[in-house]
Amino acid sequence: MEQSTGDRSLTGVVLKHRYHVLEKTGQDGVFTMYRCEDKIEEREVAVKVLLPQYAANRMFAERVLIEAQAMVGFKHPGIVEVYDSGDMEGHYYVITEAVEGADLRERLRTPPALTVPEAIDIAASLCEALEAAHSRGFIHGDIRPGNIVVLPNGDVKLADFWASAAINSSQTVRANTLAQSVHYMAPEVAEGQPSSPAADIYSLGVLLFELVGGIVPFDGETPIAVALKHARQPVPSLRTMNPSIPKSLESIVLKAMQKTPDARFRSAKLMLNELRSVRNELNAPRPA
């Protein structure tokens, strides 16, 4: 019989007679994260549990499980794999691959700064992951440094592919999480349109701008102010900030960040091809 807990912590609980929750590892605006042992596969996994205030919204909570379950069985080296999902006495949870490493936001805060080749390699890896996901009908919808894990060997993985569709289905949850996403959000998504492959490409363009420029292209005192700048203001010049940035790389960022979806790269693969061309131009050895 599954154990229950009287408080909000799941430490010590066994989910589905299989996942032994070992310890809490963190919390964001929507989920509490734990480290678990999968007793059947004999491996470490991670579990993300909806915070109580969101678990109380049963329609939203069930949407989270539906979106996560759709990802089960989809494997790609650049995407954190989803293994399972479920609920126990009002605790809605998603079991995922356990990934060692810090998120990209932490890497950006830690010296030394990324080199241009390193930034291109990260963007290219993310393009590969997006191309694989988009071809299967999966859209991320919330590409930002906090959703990208940097592994000890320097590789990157996109996390929470399943989360944004559920979050965007609830106006309350979306409003509560907007501040952390709006700096990378495509203009049409900020206006209420659904996420799309083109919106993912826009967000990746913003991320690439930050990787090579050191700052996000648009900032403001409120999420609305930031969203308005994305919709109305031209993208700042990267080469004015850093003349060593190749013109061809700046052109990729500008194309990915076009205001209208049709003007962006038609696919992540096309953006990947351009990034590879610039990487070859730099004639720098790839990191080991």
C-alpha positions as a printed NumPy array, in Angstrom:
array([[  0.   ,   0.   ,   0.   ],
       [  1.31 ,   3.438,  -0.914],
       [  2.347,   5.566,   2.003],
       [  0.663,   8.882,   2.617],
       [  1.907,  12.014,   4.255],
       [  0.148,  14.527,   6.442],
       [  2.182,  17.52 ,   5.286],
       [  3.168,  18.788,   1.895],
       [  6.432,  16.864,   1.701],
       [  6.565,  13.553,  -0.097],
       [  9.912,  12.5  ,   1.312],
       [  9.744,   8.823,   2.215],
       [  6.626,   8.153,   0.159],
       [  6.555,   5.365,  -2.432],
       [  4.607,   6.311,  -5.565],
       [  2.946,   3.546,  -7.601],
       [  4.664,   0.951,  -5.38 ],
       [  7.783,   1.814,  -7.33 ],
       [  9.23 ,   5.315,  -6.943],
       [ 10.74 ,   5.852,  -3.495],
       [ 10.981,   9.595,  -2.818],
       [ 14.357,  10.223,  -1.193],
       [ 14.729,  13.972,  -0.727],
       [ 13.531,  17.362,  -1.866],
       [ 15.889,  19.019,  -4.337],
       [ 14.171,  22.316,  -5.107],
       [ 11.058,  24.271,  -5.905],
       [  9.995,  26.668,  -8.643],
       [  6.815,  28.636,  -9.193],
       [  4.7  ,  25.593, -10.035],
       [  6.43 ,  22.412,  -8.851],
       [  8.372,  20.918,  -5.965],
       [ 11.213,  18.673,  -7.126],
       [ 12.442,  15.483,  -5.461],
       [ 15.101,  12.85 ,  -6.021],
       [ 13.689,   9.319,  -6.224],
       [ 14.75 ,   5.709,  -6.575],
       [ 12.979,   3.628,  -9.213],
       [ 12.906,   0.283,  -7.412],
       [ 11.986,  -1.691, -10.533],
       [ 14.565,  -0.276, -12.943],
       [ 17.086,   0.221, -10.118],
       [ 17.946,   3.753, -11.193],
       [ 17.682,   7.27 ,  -9.854],
       [ 14.847,   9.376, -11.272],
       [ 13.342,  12.78 , -10.527],
       [  9.779,  13.709,  -9.653],
       [  8.07 ,  17.064, -10.055],
       [  4.996,  17.557,  -7.875],
       [  2.425,  20.302,  -8.401],
       [  2.319,  22.844,  -5.598],
       [ -0.843,  22.521,  -3.49 ],
       [ -2.439,  25.723,  -4.777],
       [ -2.278,  24.379,  -8.339],
       [ -3.11 ,  20.789,  -7.459],
       [ -6.382,  22.14 ,  -6.065],
       [ -7.361,  23.087,  -9.633],
       [ -8.221,  19.582, -10.778],
       [ -8.756,  20.531, -14.431],
       [ -5.306,  22.109, -14.607],
       [ -3.665,  19.28 , -12.673],
       [ -5.122,  16.648, -14.977],
       [ -3.955,  18.664, -18.001],
       [ -0.416,  18.477, -16.595],
       [ -0.648,  14.688, -16.405],
       [ -2.082,  14.427, -19.935],
       [  0.706,  16.559, -21.424],
       [  3.401,  14.647, -19.531],
       [  1.975,  11.257, -20.438],
       [  2.055,  12.208, -24.122],
       [  5.843,  12.534, -23.848],
       [  6.38 ,   9.074, -22.336],
       [  8.409,   6.962, -24.765],
       [  9.859,   9.932, -26.666],
       [ 13.639,   9.799, -26.441],
       [ 16.269,  12.256, -27.614],
       [ 19.712,  12.954, -26.127],
       [ 18.905,  16.666, -25.972],
       [ 15.591,  16.321, -24.117],
       [ 14.953,  15.274, -20.521],
       [ 12.935,  12.069, -20.832],
       [  9.527,  11.601, -19.18 ],
       [  9.007,   8.171, -17.634],
       [  5.642,   8.301, -15.891],
       [  2.975,  10.478, -14.281],
       [  0.143,  10.063, -11.818],
       [ -1.639,  11.353,  -8.743],
       [ -1.818,  10.161,  -5.167],
       [ -4.299,  11.636,  -2.712],
       [ -4.223,  15.022,  -4.434],
       [ -0.502,  14.994,  -5.184],
       [ -0.064,  15.283,  -8.973],
       [  3.393,  14.262, -10.103],
       [  5.574,  13.642, -13.158],
       [  8.498,  11.202, -13.114],
       [ 11.428,  12.194, -15.32 ],
       [ 15.003,  11.313, -16.093],
       [ 17.404,  12.427, -13.371],
       [ 19.946,  14.769, -14.931],
       [ 23.179,  15.885, -13.292],
       [ 24.208,  19.463, -13.832],
       [ 23.124,  23.067, -13.321],
       [ 20.683,  25.009, -15.429],
       [ 21.958,  27.357, -18.115],
       [ 21.024,  30.421, -16.039],
       [ 23.539,  29.321, -13.413],
       [ 26.18 ,  28.785, -16.113],
       [ 25.595,  32.287, -17.486],
       [ 26.18 ,  33.714, -14.016],
       [ 29.429,  31.798, -13.532],
       [ 32.706,  33.071, -15.071],
       [ 34.167,  32.703, -17.567],
       [ 31.648,  33.986, -20.092],
       [ 30.714,  31.684, -22.945],
       [ 32.761,  32.059, -26.105],
       [ 30.992,  32.564, -29.424],
       [ 31.764,  28.974, -30.543],
       [ 30.403,  27.625, -27.245],
       [ 27.23 ,  29.678, -27.653],
       [ 26.761,  28.392, -31.186],
       [ 27.262,  24.8  , -30.039],
       [ 24.589,  25.198, -27.363],
       [ 22.138,  26.765, -29.817],
       [ 22.856,  24.068, -32.403],
       [ 22.218,  21.297, -29.845],
       [ 18.914,  22.921, -28.925],
       [ 17.99 ,  23.153, -32.604],
       [ 18.582,  19.428, -32.974],
       [ 16.33 ,  18.717, -29.992],
       [ 13.613,  21.046, -31.281],
       [ 13.708,  19.556, -34.763],
       [ 13.194,  16.068, -33.334],
       [ 10.373,  17.231, -31.074],
       [  8.617,  19.387, -33.654],
       [  8.64 ,  16.499, -36.129],
       [  6.648,  14.513, -33.56 ],
       [  4.22 ,  17.341, -32.875],
       [  5.743,  18.399, -29.545],
       [  6.207,  22.12 , -28.892],
       [  8.19 ,  23.385, -25.93 ],
       [  6.627,  26.809, -25.488],
       [  8.937,  28.025, -22.715],
       [ 12.541,  27.981, -23.897],
       [ 14.657,  29.929, -21.416],
       [ 17.894,  29.295, -19.473],
       [ 16.012,  27.902, -16.47 ],
       [ 14.61 ,  25.087, -18.611],
       [ 17.969,  24.052, -20.054],
       [ 20.304,  21.751, -18.112],
       [ 24.053,  21.929, -18.727],
       [ 25.618,  18.515, -18.145],
       [ 29.095,  18.114, -16.635],
       [ 30.514,  17.368, -20.104],
       [ 29.053,  20.594, -21.513],
       [ 26.134,  19.031, -23.387],
       [ 22.689,  20.524, -22.857],
       [ 19.204,  19.072, -22.391],
       [ 15.833,  20.783, -22.725],
       [ 13.582,  20.131, -19.735],
       [  9.83 ,  20.424, -19.154],
       [  8.697,  19.928, -22.734],
       [  5.318,  18.932, -21.34 ],
       [  4.787,  21.781, -18.884],
       [  4.083,  24.922, -20.906],
       [  1.001,  23.649, -22.739],
       [ -0.612,  22.885, -19.384],
       [  0.508,  26.173, -17.846],
       [ -0.815,  28.189, -20.782],
       [ -4.182,  26.434, -20.455],
       [ -4.762,  28.212, -17.14 ],
       [ -4.902,  31.995, -17.071],
       [ -4.081,  32.041, -13.366],
       [ -1.002,  29.843, -13.631],
       [  0.134,  31.612, -16.787],
       [ -0.119,  35.004, -15.087],
       [  1.845,  33.75 , -12.085],
       [  4.691,  32.417, -14.245],
       [  4.779,  35.159, -16.88 ],
       [  7.605,  37.117, -15.275],
       [ 10.131,  34.293, -15.706],
       [  9.196,  33.608, -19.344],
       [  8.304,  36.942, -20.926],
       [ 11.896,  37.887, -21.798],
       [ 11.991,  34.907, -24.209],
       [  8.368,  34.896, -25.366],
       [  7.4  ,  35.407, -29.007],
       [  5.168,  38.477, -29.56 ],
       [  2.211,  36.428, -30.795],
       [  2.325,  34.184, -27.724],
       [  2.373,  37.214, -25.428],
       [ -0.77 ,  38.373, -27.223],
       [ -2.517,  35.116, -26.362],
       [ -1.926,  32.949, -29.411],
       [ -0.882,  29.319, -28.811],
       [  2.757,  28.312, -28.91 ],
       [  4.084,  26.933, -32.191],
       [  7.366,  25.744, -33.695],
       [  7.895,  29.308, -34.915],
       [  7.465,  30.583, -31.351],
       [ 10.103,  28.104, -30.149],
       [ 12.466,  29.407, -32.829],
       [ 11.859,  32.987, -31.679],
       [ 12.658,  32.014, -28.082],
       [ 15.822,  30.258, -29.234],
       [ 16.817,  33.421, -31.083],
       [ 16.424,  35.413, -27.867],
       [ 18.465,  32.83 , -25.998],
       [ 21.227,  32.959, -28.605],
       [ 21.247,  36.76 , -28.338],
       [ 21.8  ,  36.408, -24.599],
       [ 24.461,  33.714, -24.971],
       [ 26.65 ,  35.877, -27.199],
       [ 25.593,  39.339, -25.993],
       [ 25.513,  38.71 , -22.269],
       [ 22.071,  40.295, -21.768],
       [ 18.536,  39.726, -23.009],
       [ 17.537,  41.932, -25.955],
       [ 14.537,  43.509, -24.206],
       [ 13.988,  44.338, -20.552],
       [ 11.559,  46.429, -18.565],
       [ 10.053,  47.074, -15.166],
       [  6.983,  44.9  , -15.792],
       [  6.181,  41.84 , -17.916],
       [  3.827,  43.968, -20.026],
       [  6.603,  46.478, -20.723],
       [  8.907,  43.668, -21.86 ],
       [  6.226,  42.109, -24.064],
       [  5.519,  45.457, -25.732],
       [  9.196,  45.874, -26.577],
       [  9.264,  42.413, -28.169],
       [  6.252,  43.386, -30.271],
       [  7.278,  46.892, -31.289],
       [ 10.997,  47.578, -30.961],
       [ 13.723,  46.432, -33.355],
       [ 16.224,  43.9  , -32.075],
       [ 19.317,  45.679, -30.692],
       [ 22.537,  45.28 , -32.653],
       [ 24.741,  42.53 , -31.256],
       [ 27.749,  43.769, -33.197],
       [ 27.429,  47.212, -31.615],
       [ 27.684,  45.496, -28.249],
       [ 30.473,  43.165, -29.367],
       [ 32.138,  43.811, -32.768],
       [ 33.8  ,  40.376, -32.684],
       [ 30.437,  38.668, -33.212],
       [ 30.273,  37.508, -36.854],
       [ 27.764,  39.3  , -39.075],
       [ 26.426,  35.919, -40.146],
       [ 25.628,  35.03 , -36.534],
       [ 23.863,  38.329, -35.95 ],
       [ 21.818,  37.634, -39.091],
       [ 20.697,  34.286, -37.659],
       [ 19.526,  35.965, -34.46 ],
       [ 17.659,  38.643, -36.409],
       [ 15.912,  36.1  , -38.609],
       [ 14.916,  33.921, -35.667],
       [ 13.541,  36.989, -33.869],
       [ 11.375,  38.376, -36.648],
       [  8.118,  39.805, -35.296],
       [  5.906,  37.7  , -37.558],
       [  6.177,  33.89 , -37.452],
       [  6.265,  33.469, -41.239],
       [  9.402,  35.615, -41.48 ],
       [ 11.424,  33.361, -39.162],
       [ 13.248,  30.155, -40.018],
       [ 10.709,  27.697, -41.391],
       [ 12.122,  24.945, -39.194],
       [ 14.673,  24.332, -36.489],
       [ 16.646,  22.302, -39.021],
       [ 17.095,  25.336, -41.287],
       [ 18.33 ,  27.372, -38.338],
       [ 20.654,  24.505, -37.405],
       [ 22.151,  24.473, -40.904],
       [ 22.901,  28.209, -40.676],
       [ 24.492,  27.801, -37.251],
       [ 26.699,  24.995, -38.537],
       [ 27.849,  27.195, -41.41 ],
       [ 28.87 ,  29.971, -39.025],
       [ 30.576,  27.457, -36.763],
       [ 32.624,  26.175, -39.698],
       [ 33.524,  29.741, -40.66 ],
       [ 34.988,  30.35 , -37.231],
       [ 37.331,  27.399, -37.811],
       [ 37.558,  26.787, -34.091],
       [ 37.862,  23.283, -32.653],
       [ 34.718,  21.945, -31.017],
       [ 35.008,  21.486, -27.252],
       [ 35.826,  17.952, -26.176]])
